[in-house]
Amino acid sequence: MSAGHQVEHPSERLIGRYARGDTEDTGATDAGHGAGAGAGAGAGAGAGGAGLAHDEVWALEAHLESCARCRARLAAATRDTTPAVTALVDGVWAELTPRLPASAPMPRRRRWARPLSAWASPVMVPWLFMTVLVTLIAVILDSLNDLSDLSGQGGQGVSFVLLLAPVLPVLGVAASWARGLDPAYELIAGTPRAGLQLVLRRTTSVLVVVISALLVAGWVTGAGVAQWLLPCLAFTTGALALGGLIGVTRAAIGLVAVWAAVIVAPTVAVSRTPAALHADALPVWGAVCALGLVVVIARRGAYTLLGIHR
């Protein structure tokens, strides 16, 4: 790619190969035909018969999304290299142009909707509301425990905010990547920017809501920030790390089930704060969080696979 105005633009050769559909898949097919049909087919496949690699195609498409100049270059290359496609598109436009004035215009998209759609999915909204509601219930339960202590009736002595904080963001993260919940799942998964970048963006949007709710809950109940923040982040990174192997949704459900069976149920039964939520366990939660981040970064290529969304 050549530099221009501090922006990397693809070369004419790369634009031309992309316009011909000379990708890694079609390049291998064309090379096979070239062996039997002579040099003519090999020339159509590009240099050496090898098509553009998938990462090159994705990088080019991501650049085309934001560069009008290169989109115009691609249109010109398409007209030159694939006249049949150009004729087909022109024919479709010739039929559509008389009908466009009679069509109802699309509603104007709000300014804040475009940046918001890059960070969150509409299917996440009900789950985020549910997360805030569960946090409110935890605050109410902690307040009732405090009232029981003050009245001398003896509360449970368990902070439900600390008990539920680790798993609060996990279901929101799972919903943001649930194949069955998002009707636009296949369209999003097939975009050039799908992968770890989009995973982290949606995870960040979930964490912003959850951490804001927990900050208020911690202020009301007196729970220390580190006591709920580190377990919260550790579970989130753990869900993403396991999601690279078995799918984010399965990983989230599995982690929530384990936490409920191993920690929540015994804690409620014996009315005693578990050792995992004591201040002494914070270094362990920090190590788990760091390990999860390392695994996510090491397996970042796995998040481009469709199976990761199941």
mmCIF file of C-alpha atoms in Angstrom:
data_model
loop_
_atom_site.group_PDB
_atom_site.id
_atom_site.type_symbol
_atom_site.label_atom_id
_atom_site.label_comp_id
_atom_site.label_asym_id
_atom_site.label_seq_id
_atom_site.Cartn_x
_atom_site.Cartn_y
_atom_site.Cartn_z
ATOM 1 C CA MET A 1 0.000 0.000 0.000
ATOM 2 C CA SER A 2 1.168 3.537 -0.763
ATOM 3 C CA ALA A 3 0.974 6.415 1.694
ATOM 4 C CA GLY A 4 -1.072 9.530 0.952
ATOM 5 C CA HIS A 5 -2.070 12.305 3.351
ATOM 6 C CA GLN A 6 -0.839 10.104 6.226
ATOM 7 C CA VAL A 7 -3.345 7.394 5.226
ATOM 8 C CA GLU A 8 -2.363 4.019 3.797
ATOM 9 C CA HIS A 9 -4.174 3.494 0.478
ATOM 10 C CA PRO A 10 -4.159 0.195 -1.433
ATOM 11 C CA SER A 11 -2.196 -0.003 -4.670
ATOM 12 C CA GLU A 12 -3.836 -0.078 -8.094
ATOM 13 C CA ARG A 13 -2.749 -3.703 -8.494
ATOM 14 C CA LEU A 14 -4.449 -4.687 -5.247
ATOM 15 C CA ILE A 15 -7.627 -2.810 -6.195
ATOM 16 C CA GLY A 16 -7.640 -4.502 -9.595
ATOM 17 C CA ARG A 17 -7.216 -8.004 -8.159
ATOM 18 C CA TYR A 18 -10.002 -7.365 -5.660
ATOM 19 C CA ALA A 19 -12.280 -6.094 -8.457
ATOM 20 C CA ARG A 20 -11.683 -9.357 -10.366
ATOM 21 C CA GLY A 21 -12.584 -11.394 -7.294
ATOM 22 C CA ASP A 22 -9.048 -12.770 -7.145
ATOM 23 C CA THR A 23 -9.154 -14.019 -3.541
ATOM 24 C CA GLU A 24 -7.341 -16.912 -1.881
ATOM 25 C CA ASP A 25 -10.237 -19.282 -2.643
ATOM 26 C CA THR A 26 -10.796 -18.290 -6.270
ATOM 27 C CA GLY A 27 -7.050 -18.001 -6.878
ATOM 28 C CA ALA A 28 -6.524 -21.671 -6.031
ATOM 29 C CA THR A 29 -9.399 -22.641 -8.345
ATOM 30 C CA ASP A 30 -8.120 -20.485 -11.182
ATOM 31 C CA ALA A 31 -4.634 -21.920 -10.761
ATOM 32 C CA GLY A 32 -6.075 -25.407 -11.136
ATOM 33 C CA HIS A 33 -7.865 -24.416 -14.331
ATOM 34 C CA GLY A 34 -4.686 -22.747 -15.582
ATOM 35 C CA ALA A 35 -2.829 -26.053 -15.474
ATOM 36 C CA GLY A 36 -5.218 -27.498 -18.051
ATOM 37 C CA ALA A 37 -6.238 -24.461 -20.042
ATOM 38 C CA GLY A 38 -2.924 -22.680 -20.549
ATOM 39 C CA ALA A 39 -1.556 -19.327 -19.559
ATOM 40 C CA GLY A 40 -4.808 -17.420 -20.231
ATOM 41 C CA ALA A 41 -6.545 -18.616 -17.117
ATOM 42 C CA GLY A 42 -3.375 -18.210 -15.025
ATOM 43 C CA ALA A 43 -3.193 -14.536 -15.996
ATOM 44 C CA GLY A 44 -6.752 -13.996 -14.763
ATOM 45 C CA ALA A 45 -5.835 -15.346 -11.356
ATOM 46 C CA GLY A 46 -3.182 -12.731 -10.651
ATOM 47 C CA ALA A 47 0.508 -13.061 -10.106
ATOM 48 C CA GLY A 48 1.617 -16.625 -9.658
ATOM 49 C CA GLY A 49 -1.997 -17.906 -9.592
ATOM 50 C CA ALA A 50 -2.248 -17.158 -5.865
ATOM 51 C CA GLY A 51 -5.254 -15.070 -4.795
ATOM 52 C CA LEU A 52 -5.389 -12.411 -2.117
ATOM 53 C CA ALA A 53 -5.117 -13.800 1.395
ATOM 54 C CA HIS A 54 -8.161 -13.491 3.647
ATOM 55 C CA ASP A 55 -6.475 -11.009 5.977
ATOM 56 C CA GLU A 56 -5.574 -8.798 2.988
ATOM 57 C CA VAL A 57 -9.181 -8.897 1.775
ATOM 58 C CA TRP A 58 -10.510 -8.004 5.208
ATOM 59 C CA ALA A 59 -8.019 -5.153 5.617
ATOM 60 C CA LEU A 60 -8.938 -3.803 2.176
ATOM 61 C CA GLU A 61 -12.678 -3.988 2.866
ATOM 62 C CA ALA A 62 -12.224 -2.279 6.229
ATOM 63 C CA HIS A 63 -10.342 0.538 4.462
ATOM 64 C CA LEU A 64 -13.009 0.849 1.751
ATOM 65 C CA GLU A 65 -15.661 1.419 4.401
ATOM 66 C CA SER A 66 -14.130 4.770 5.340
ATOM 67 C CA CYS A 67 -12.332 5.898 2.160
ATOM 68 C CA ALA A 68 -14.499 7.397 -0.601
ATOM 69 C CA ARG A 69 -11.448 7.907 -2.812
ATOM 70 C CA CYS A 70 -10.611 4.199 -2.858
ATOM 71 C CA ARG A 71 -14.259 3.262 -3.391
ATOM 72 C CA ALA A 72 -14.193 5.428 -6.521
ATOM 73 C CA ARG A 73 -10.988 3.693 -7.637
ATOM 74 C CA LEU A 74 -12.653 0.326 -7.095
ATOM 75 C CA ALA A 75 -15.683 1.397 -9.139
ATOM 76 C CA ALA A 76 -13.407 2.462 -12.001
ATOM 77 C CA ALA A 77 -11.448 -0.799 -11.813
ATOM 78 C CA THR A 78 -14.687 -2.792 -11.849
ATOM 79 C CA ARG A 79 -15.831 -1.032 -14.999
ATOM 80 C CA ASP A 80 -12.527 -1.845 -16.698
ATOM 81 C CA THR A 81 -12.026 -5.446 -15.552
ATOM 82 C CA THR A 82 -15.606 -6.785 -15.317
ATOM 83 C CA PRO A 83 -17.757 -5.078 -17.963
ATOM 84 C CA ALA A 84 -20.460 -7.765 -17.645
ATOM 85 C CA VAL A 85 -20.994 -6.920 -13.966
ATOM 86 C CA THR A 86 -21.040 -3.201 -14.793
ATOM 87 C CA ALA A 87 -23.652 -3.757 -17.489
ATOM 88 C CA LEU A 88 -25.786 -5.782 -15.065
ATOM 89 C CA VAL A 89 -25.621 -3.072 -12.368
ATOM 90 C CA ASP A 90 -26.419 -0.347 -14.923
ATOM 91 C CA GLY A 91 -29.428 -2.340 -16.092
ATOM 92 C CA VAL A 92 -30.730 -2.729 -12.545
ATOM 93 C CA TRP A 93 -30.303 0.996 -11.905
ATOM 94 C CA ALA A 94 -32.118 1.794 -15.167
ATOM 95 C CA GLU A 95 -35.138 -0.191 -13.928
ATOM 96 C CA LEU A 96 -35.019 1.181 -10.377
ATOM 97 C CA THR A 97 -34.527 4.884 -11.151
ATOM 98 C CA PRO A 98 -38.144 5.564 -12.293
ATOM 99 C CA ARG A 99 -39.505 3.811 -9.191
ATOM 100 C CA LEU A 100 -37.350 5.570 -6.572
ATOM 101 C CA PRO A 101 -39.342 8.854 -6.395
ATOM 102 C CA ALA A 102 -42.492 6.870 -5.542
ATOM 103 C CA SER A 103 -40.800 4.942 -2.722
ATOM 104 C CA ALA A 104 -41.137 6.126 0.860
ATOM 105 C CA PRO A 105 -37.858 7.586 2.129
ATOM 106 C CA MET A 106 -36.035 5.771 4.884
ATOM 107 C CA PRO A 107 -36.275 7.442 8.302
ATOM 108 C CA ARG A 108 -33.249 9.553 9.068
ATOM 109 C CA ARG A 109 -30.782 7.874 11.364
ATOM 110 C CA ARG A 110 -30.075 9.759 14.575
ATOM 111 C CA ARG A 111 -26.550 11.075 14.996
ATOM 112 C CA TRP A 112 -25.907 9.152 18.187
ATOM 113 C CA ALA A 113 -27.118 5.850 16.684
ATOM 114 C CA ARG A 114 -24.102 5.358 14.391
ATOM 115 C CA PRO A 115 -21.343 5.388 17.047
ATOM 116 C CA LEU A 116 -23.591 3.491 19.461
ATOM 117 C CA SER A 117 -24.156 0.666 16.970
ATOM 118 C CA ALA A 118 -20.374 0.156 16.762
ATOM 119 C CA TRP A 119 -20.222 -0.550 20.500
ATOM 120 C CA ALA A 120 -23.509 -2.284 21.338
ATOM 121 C CA SER A 121 -26.163 -4.530 19.863
ATOM 122 C CA PRO A 122 -29.912 -3.876 20.330
ATOM 123 C CA VAL A 123 -30.341 -7.377 21.775
ATOM 124 C CA MET A 124 -28.089 -6.392 24.679
ATOM 125 C CA VAL A 125 -30.535 -3.790 26.020
ATOM 126 C CA PRO A 126 -32.967 -6.172 27.816
ATOM 127 C CA TRP A 127 -30.047 -8.064 29.372
ATOM 128 C CA LEU A 128 -28.457 -4.855 30.590
ATOM 129 C CA PHE A 129 -31.759 -3.765 32.128
ATOM 130 C CA MET A 130 -31.987 -7.166 33.806
ATOM 131 C CA THR A 131 -28.441 -6.731 35.138
ATOM 132 C CA VAL A 132 -29.309 -3.353 36.652
ATOM 133 C CA LEU A 133 -32.480 -4.874 38.152
ATOM 134 C CA VAL A 134 -30.527 -7.744 39.722
ATOM 135 C CA THR A 135 -28.053 -5.225 41.162
ATOM 136 C CA LEU A 136 -30.950 -3.273 42.673
ATOM 137 C CA ILE A 137 -32.339 -6.460 44.224
ATOM 138 C CA ALA A 138 -28.909 -7.236 45.694
ATOM 139 C CA VAL A 139 -28.779 -3.741 47.235
ATOM 140 C CA ILE A 140 -32.248 -4.220 48.738
ATOM 141 C CA LEU A 141 -31.257 -7.590 50.224
ATOM 142 C CA ASP A 142 -28.094 -6.092 51.726
ATOM 143 C CA SER A 143 -30.127 -3.221 53.164
ATOM 144 C CA LEU A 144 -32.582 -5.684 54.738
ATOM 145 C CA ASN A 145 -29.626 -7.556 56.274
ATOM 146 C CA ASP A 146 -28.335 -4.301 57.766
ATOM 147 C CA LEU A 147 -31.762 -3.534 59.217
ATOM 148 C CA SER A 148 -31.908 -7.021 60.727
ATOM 149 C CA ASP A 149 -28.505 -6.455 62.353
ATOM 150 C CA LEU A 150 -29.611 -3.112 63.781
ATOM 151 C CA SER A 151 -32.825 -4.593 65.178
ATOM 152 C CA GLY A 152 -30.894 -7.405 66.833
ATOM 153 C CA GLN A 153 -32.605 -10.137 64.812
ATOM 154 C CA GLY A 154 -29.310 -11.251 63.266
ATOM 155 C CA GLY A 155 -28.885 -10.879 59.527
ATOM 156 C CA GLN A 156 -27.183 -13.341 57.255
ATOM 157 C CA GLY A 157 -23.940 -11.345 57.215
ATOM 158 C CA VAL A 158 -23.528 -11.990 53.490
ATOM 159 C CA SER A 159 -23.153 -9.187 50.946
ATOM 160 C CA PHE A 160 -25.303 -10.063 47.958
ATOM 161 C CA VAL A 161 -23.643 -7.305 45.951
ATOM 162 C CA LEU A 162 -20.271 -9.032 46.354
ATOM 163 C CA LEU A 163 -21.878 -12.422 45.797
ATOM 164 C CA LEU A 164 -23.499 -11.515 42.474
ATOM 165 C CA ALA A 165 -20.971 -8.993 41.125
ATOM 166 C CA PRO A 166 -18.670 -11.554 39.426
ATOM 167 C CA VAL A 167 -21.419 -12.979 37.201
ATOM 168 C CA LEU A 168 -23.380 -9.797 36.455
ATOM 169 C CA PRO A 169 -21.468 -8.844 33.269
ATOM 170 C CA VAL A 170 -21.116 -12.398 31.984
ATOM 171 C CA LEU A 171 -24.685 -12.865 30.739
ATOM 172 C CA GLY A 172 -24.603 -9.451 29.060
ATOM 173 C CA VAL A 173 -21.430 -10.420 27.222
ATOM 174 C CA ALA A 174 -23.037 -13.712 26.196
ATOM 175 C CA ALA A 175 -26.162 -11.926 24.934
ATOM 176 C CA SER A 176 -24.040 -9.597 22.818
ATOM 177 C CA TRP A 177 -22.692 -12.643 20.941
ATOM 178 C CA ALA A 178 -25.676 -15.018 21.103
ATOM 179 C CA ARG A 179 -26.458 -16.429 17.684
ATOM 180 C CA GLY A 180 -30.082 -17.170 18.564
ATOM 181 C CA LEU A 181 -30.796 -13.706 20.005
ATOM 182 C CA ASP A 182 -29.309 -11.439 17.347
ATOM 183 C CA PRO A 183 -31.226 -11.491 14.011
ATOM 184 C CA ALA A 184 -28.308 -9.708 12.324
ATOM 185 C CA TYR A 185 -25.768 -12.231 13.619
ATOM 186 C CA GLU A 186 -24.633 -13.593 10.236
ATOM 187 C CA LEU A 187 -24.352 -10.130 8.689
ATOM 188 C CA ILE A 188 -22.234 -8.874 11.589
ATOM 189 C CA ALA A 189 -20.085 -12.012 11.739
ATOM 190 C CA GLY A 190 -19.292 -11.630 8.026
ATOM 191 C CA THR A 191 -18.130 -8.013 8.213
ATOM 192 C CA PRO A 192 -14.401 -7.159 7.975
ATOM 193 C CA ARG A 193 -14.368 -5.733 11.506
ATOM 194 C CA ALA A 194 -15.871 -8.827 13.120
ATOM 195 C CA GLY A 195 -13.492 -10.557 15.474
ATOM 196 C CA LEU A 196 -11.659 -9.601 18.646
ATOM 197 C CA GLN A 197 -12.074 -5.855 18.048
ATOM 198 C CA LEU A 198 -15.867 -6.132 17.961
ATOM 199 C CA VAL A 199 -15.866 -8.595 20.862
ATOM 200 C CA LEU A 200 -13.925 -6.138 23.021
ATOM 201 C CA ARG A 201 -16.128 -3.215 21.993
ATOM 202 C CA ARG A 202 -19.319 -4.981 23.004
ATOM 203 C CA THR A 203 -17.719 -6.305 26.170
ATOM 204 C CA THR A 204 -16.656 -2.765 27.060
ATOM 205 C CA SER A 205 -20.213 -1.478 26.581
ATOM 206 C CA VAL A 206 -21.489 -4.186 28.941
ATOM 207 C CA LEU A 207 -18.816 -3.406 31.539
ATOM 208 C CA VAL A 208 -19.581 0.324 31.427
ATOM 209 C CA VAL A 209 -23.202 -0.327 32.404
ATOM 210 C CA VAL A 210 -22.431 -3.048 34.955
ATOM 211 C CA ILE A 211 -19.569 -1.218 36.658
ATOM 212 C CA SER A 212 -21.639 1.975 36.862
ATOM 213 C CA ALA A 213 -24.450 0.067 38.559
ATOM 214 C CA LEU A 214 -22.019 -1.666 40.908
ATOM 215 C CA LEU A 215 -20.345 1.628 41.821
ATOM 216 C CA VAL A 216 -23.699 2.946 43.009
ATOM 217 C CA ALA A 217 -24.473 -0.354 44.752
ATOM 218 C CA GLY A 218 -21.081 -0.387 46.462
ATOM 219 C CA TRP A 219 -21.535 3.196 47.614
ATOM 220 C CA VAL A 220 -24.955 2.363 49.099
ATOM 221 C CA THR A 221 -23.912 -0.871 50.785
ATOM 222 C CA GLY A 222 -20.342 0.083 51.691
ATOM 223 C CA ALA A 223 -18.741 -2.712 49.645
ATOM 224 C CA GLY A 224 -15.126 -2.018 48.653
ATOM 225 C CA VAL A 225 -14.506 -1.339 44.968
ATOM 226 C CA ALA A 226 -11.644 -3.837 44.646
ATOM 227 C CA GLN A 227 -13.724 -6.580 46.290
ATOM 228 C CA TRP A 228 -16.277 -6.617 43.485
ATOM 229 C CA LEU A 229 -14.298 -5.125 40.575
ATOM 230 C CA LEU A 230 -11.528 -7.746 40.336
ATOM 231 C CA PRO A 231 -13.909 -10.771 40.446
ATOM 232 C CA CYS A 232 -16.134 -8.992 37.910
ATOM 233 C CA LEU A 233 -13.240 -8.468 35.480
ATOM 234 C CA ALA A 234 -11.856 -11.955 36.120
ATOM 235 C CA PHE A 235 -15.164 -13.600 35.192
ATOM 236 C CA THR A 236 -15.499 -11.419 32.100
ATOM 237 C CA THR A 237 -12.037 -12.259 30.781
ATOM 238 C CA GLY A 238 -12.587 -15.894 31.735
ATOM 239 C CA ALA A 239 -15.797 -16.021 29.692
ATOM 240 C CA LEU A 240 -14.000 -14.538 26.685
ATOM 241 C CA ALA A 241 -11.016 -16.873 27.073
ATOM 242 C CA LEU A 242 -13.212 -19.980 27.312
ATOM 243 C CA GLY A 243 -15.390 -18.553 24.550
ATOM 244 C CA GLY A 244 -12.453 -18.871 22.171
ATOM 245 C CA LEU A 245 -12.668 -22.631 22.703
ATOM 246 C CA ILE A 246 -16.352 -23.515 23.225
ATOM 247 C CA GLY A 247 -18.257 -20.363 22.263
ATOM 248 C CA VAL A 248 -18.950 -17.278 24.361
ATOM 249 C CA THR A 249 -22.543 -18.205 25.220
ATOM 250 C CA ARG A 250 -21.637 -21.699 26.411
ATOM 251 C CA ALA A 251 -18.702 -20.361 28.402
ATOM 252 C CA ALA A 252 -20.863 -17.736 30.105
ATOM 253 C CA ILE A 253 -23.597 -20.196 31.032
ATOM 254 C CA GLY A 254 -21.020 -22.666 32.333
ATOM 255 C CA LEU A 255 -19.275 -20.084 34.514
ATOM 256 C CA VAL A 256 -22.558 -18.817 35.965
ATOM 257 C CA ALA A 257 -23.686 -22.374 36.737
ATOM 258 C CA VAL A 258 -20.379 -23.220 38.464
ATOM 259 C CA TRP A 259 -20.440 -20.014 40.520
ATOM 260 C CA ALA A 260 -24.042 -20.609 41.580
ATOM 261 C CA ALA A 261 -23.391 -24.228 42.585
ATOM 262 C CA VAL A 262 -19.976 -23.820 44.238
ATOM 263 C CA ILE A 263 -20.237 -20.356 45.818
ATOM 264 C CA VAL A 264 -23.765 -18.899 45.910
ATOM 265 C CA ALA A 265 -25.726 -21.910 47.157
ATOM 266 C CA PRO A 266 -23.319 -22.861 50.006
ATOM 267 C CA THR A 267 -22.950 -19.205 51.030
ATOM 268 C CA VAL A 268 -26.687 -18.689 51.363
ATOM 269 C CA ALA A 269 -27.018 -22.036 53.181
ATOM 270 C CA VAL A 270 -24.371 -21.327 55.844
ATOM 271 C CA SER A 271 -24.835 -17.515 55.970
ATOM 272 C CA ARG A 272 -21.109 -16.865 55.782
ATOM 273 C CA THR A 273 -19.029 -14.889 53.273
ATOM 274 C CA PRO A 274 -16.904 -17.337 51.256
ATOM 275 C CA ALA A 275 -13.123 -17.140 51.249
ATOM 276 C CA ALA A 276 -13.214 -16.294 47.518
ATOM 277 C CA LEU A 277 -14.734 -12.902 48.366
ATOM 278 C CA HIS A 278 -12.355 -11.980 51.178
ATOM 279 C CA ALA A 279 -9.695 -9.330 50.678
ATOM 280 C CA ASP A 280 -7.000 -12.021 50.884
ATOM 281 C CA ALA A 281 -8.293 -13.529 47.622
ATOM 282 C CA LEU A 282 -7.879 -10.329 45.579
ATOM 283 C CA PRO A 283 -4.376 -11.268 44.275
ATOM 284 C CA VAL A 284 -5.829 -14.542 43.014
ATOM 285 C CA TRP A 285 -8.628 -12.696 41.171
ATOM 286 C CA GLY A 286 -6.038 -10.357 39.667
ATOM 287 C CA ALA A 287 -3.981 -13.309 38.446
ATOM 288 C CA VAL A 288 -7.074 -14.948 36.922
ATOM 289 C CA CYS A 289 -7.931 -11.696 35.145
ATOM 290 C CA ALA A 290 -4.391 -11.377 33.765
ATOM 291 C CA LEU A 291 -4.370 -15.005 32.627
ATOM 292 C CA GLY A 292 -7.692 -14.533 30.857
ATOM 293 C CA LEU A 293 -6.353 -11.487 29.013
ATOM 294 C CA VAL A 294 -3.281 -13.420 27.896
ATOM 295 C CA VAL A 295 -5.439 -16.260 26.540
ATOM 296 C CA VAL A 296 -7.774 -13.834 24.739
ATOM 297 C CA ILE A 297 -4.846 -12.082 23.050
ATOM 298 C CA ALA A 298 -3.094 -15.348 22.195
ATOM 299 C CA ARG A 299 -6.261 -16.750 20.587
ATOM 300 C CA ARG A 300 -7.482 -13.530 19.002
ATOM 301 C CA GLY A 301 -7.819 -15.225 15.622
ATOM 302 C CA ALA A 302 -10.467 -17.580 17.012
ATOM 303 C CA TYR A 303 -12.979 -14.741 17.380
ATOM 304 C CA THR A 304 -13.340 -14.453 13.615
ATOM 305 C CA LEU A 305 -14.896 -17.930 13.457
ATOM 306 C CA LEU A 306 -18.676 -18.243 13.321
ATOM 307 C CA GLY A 307 -18.647 -20.957 15.981
ATOM 308 C CA ILE A 308 -17.431 -18.470 18.553
ATOM 309 C CA HIS A 309 -20.870 -16.815 18.551
ATOM 310 C CA ARG A 310 -22.749 -19.955 19.550
#
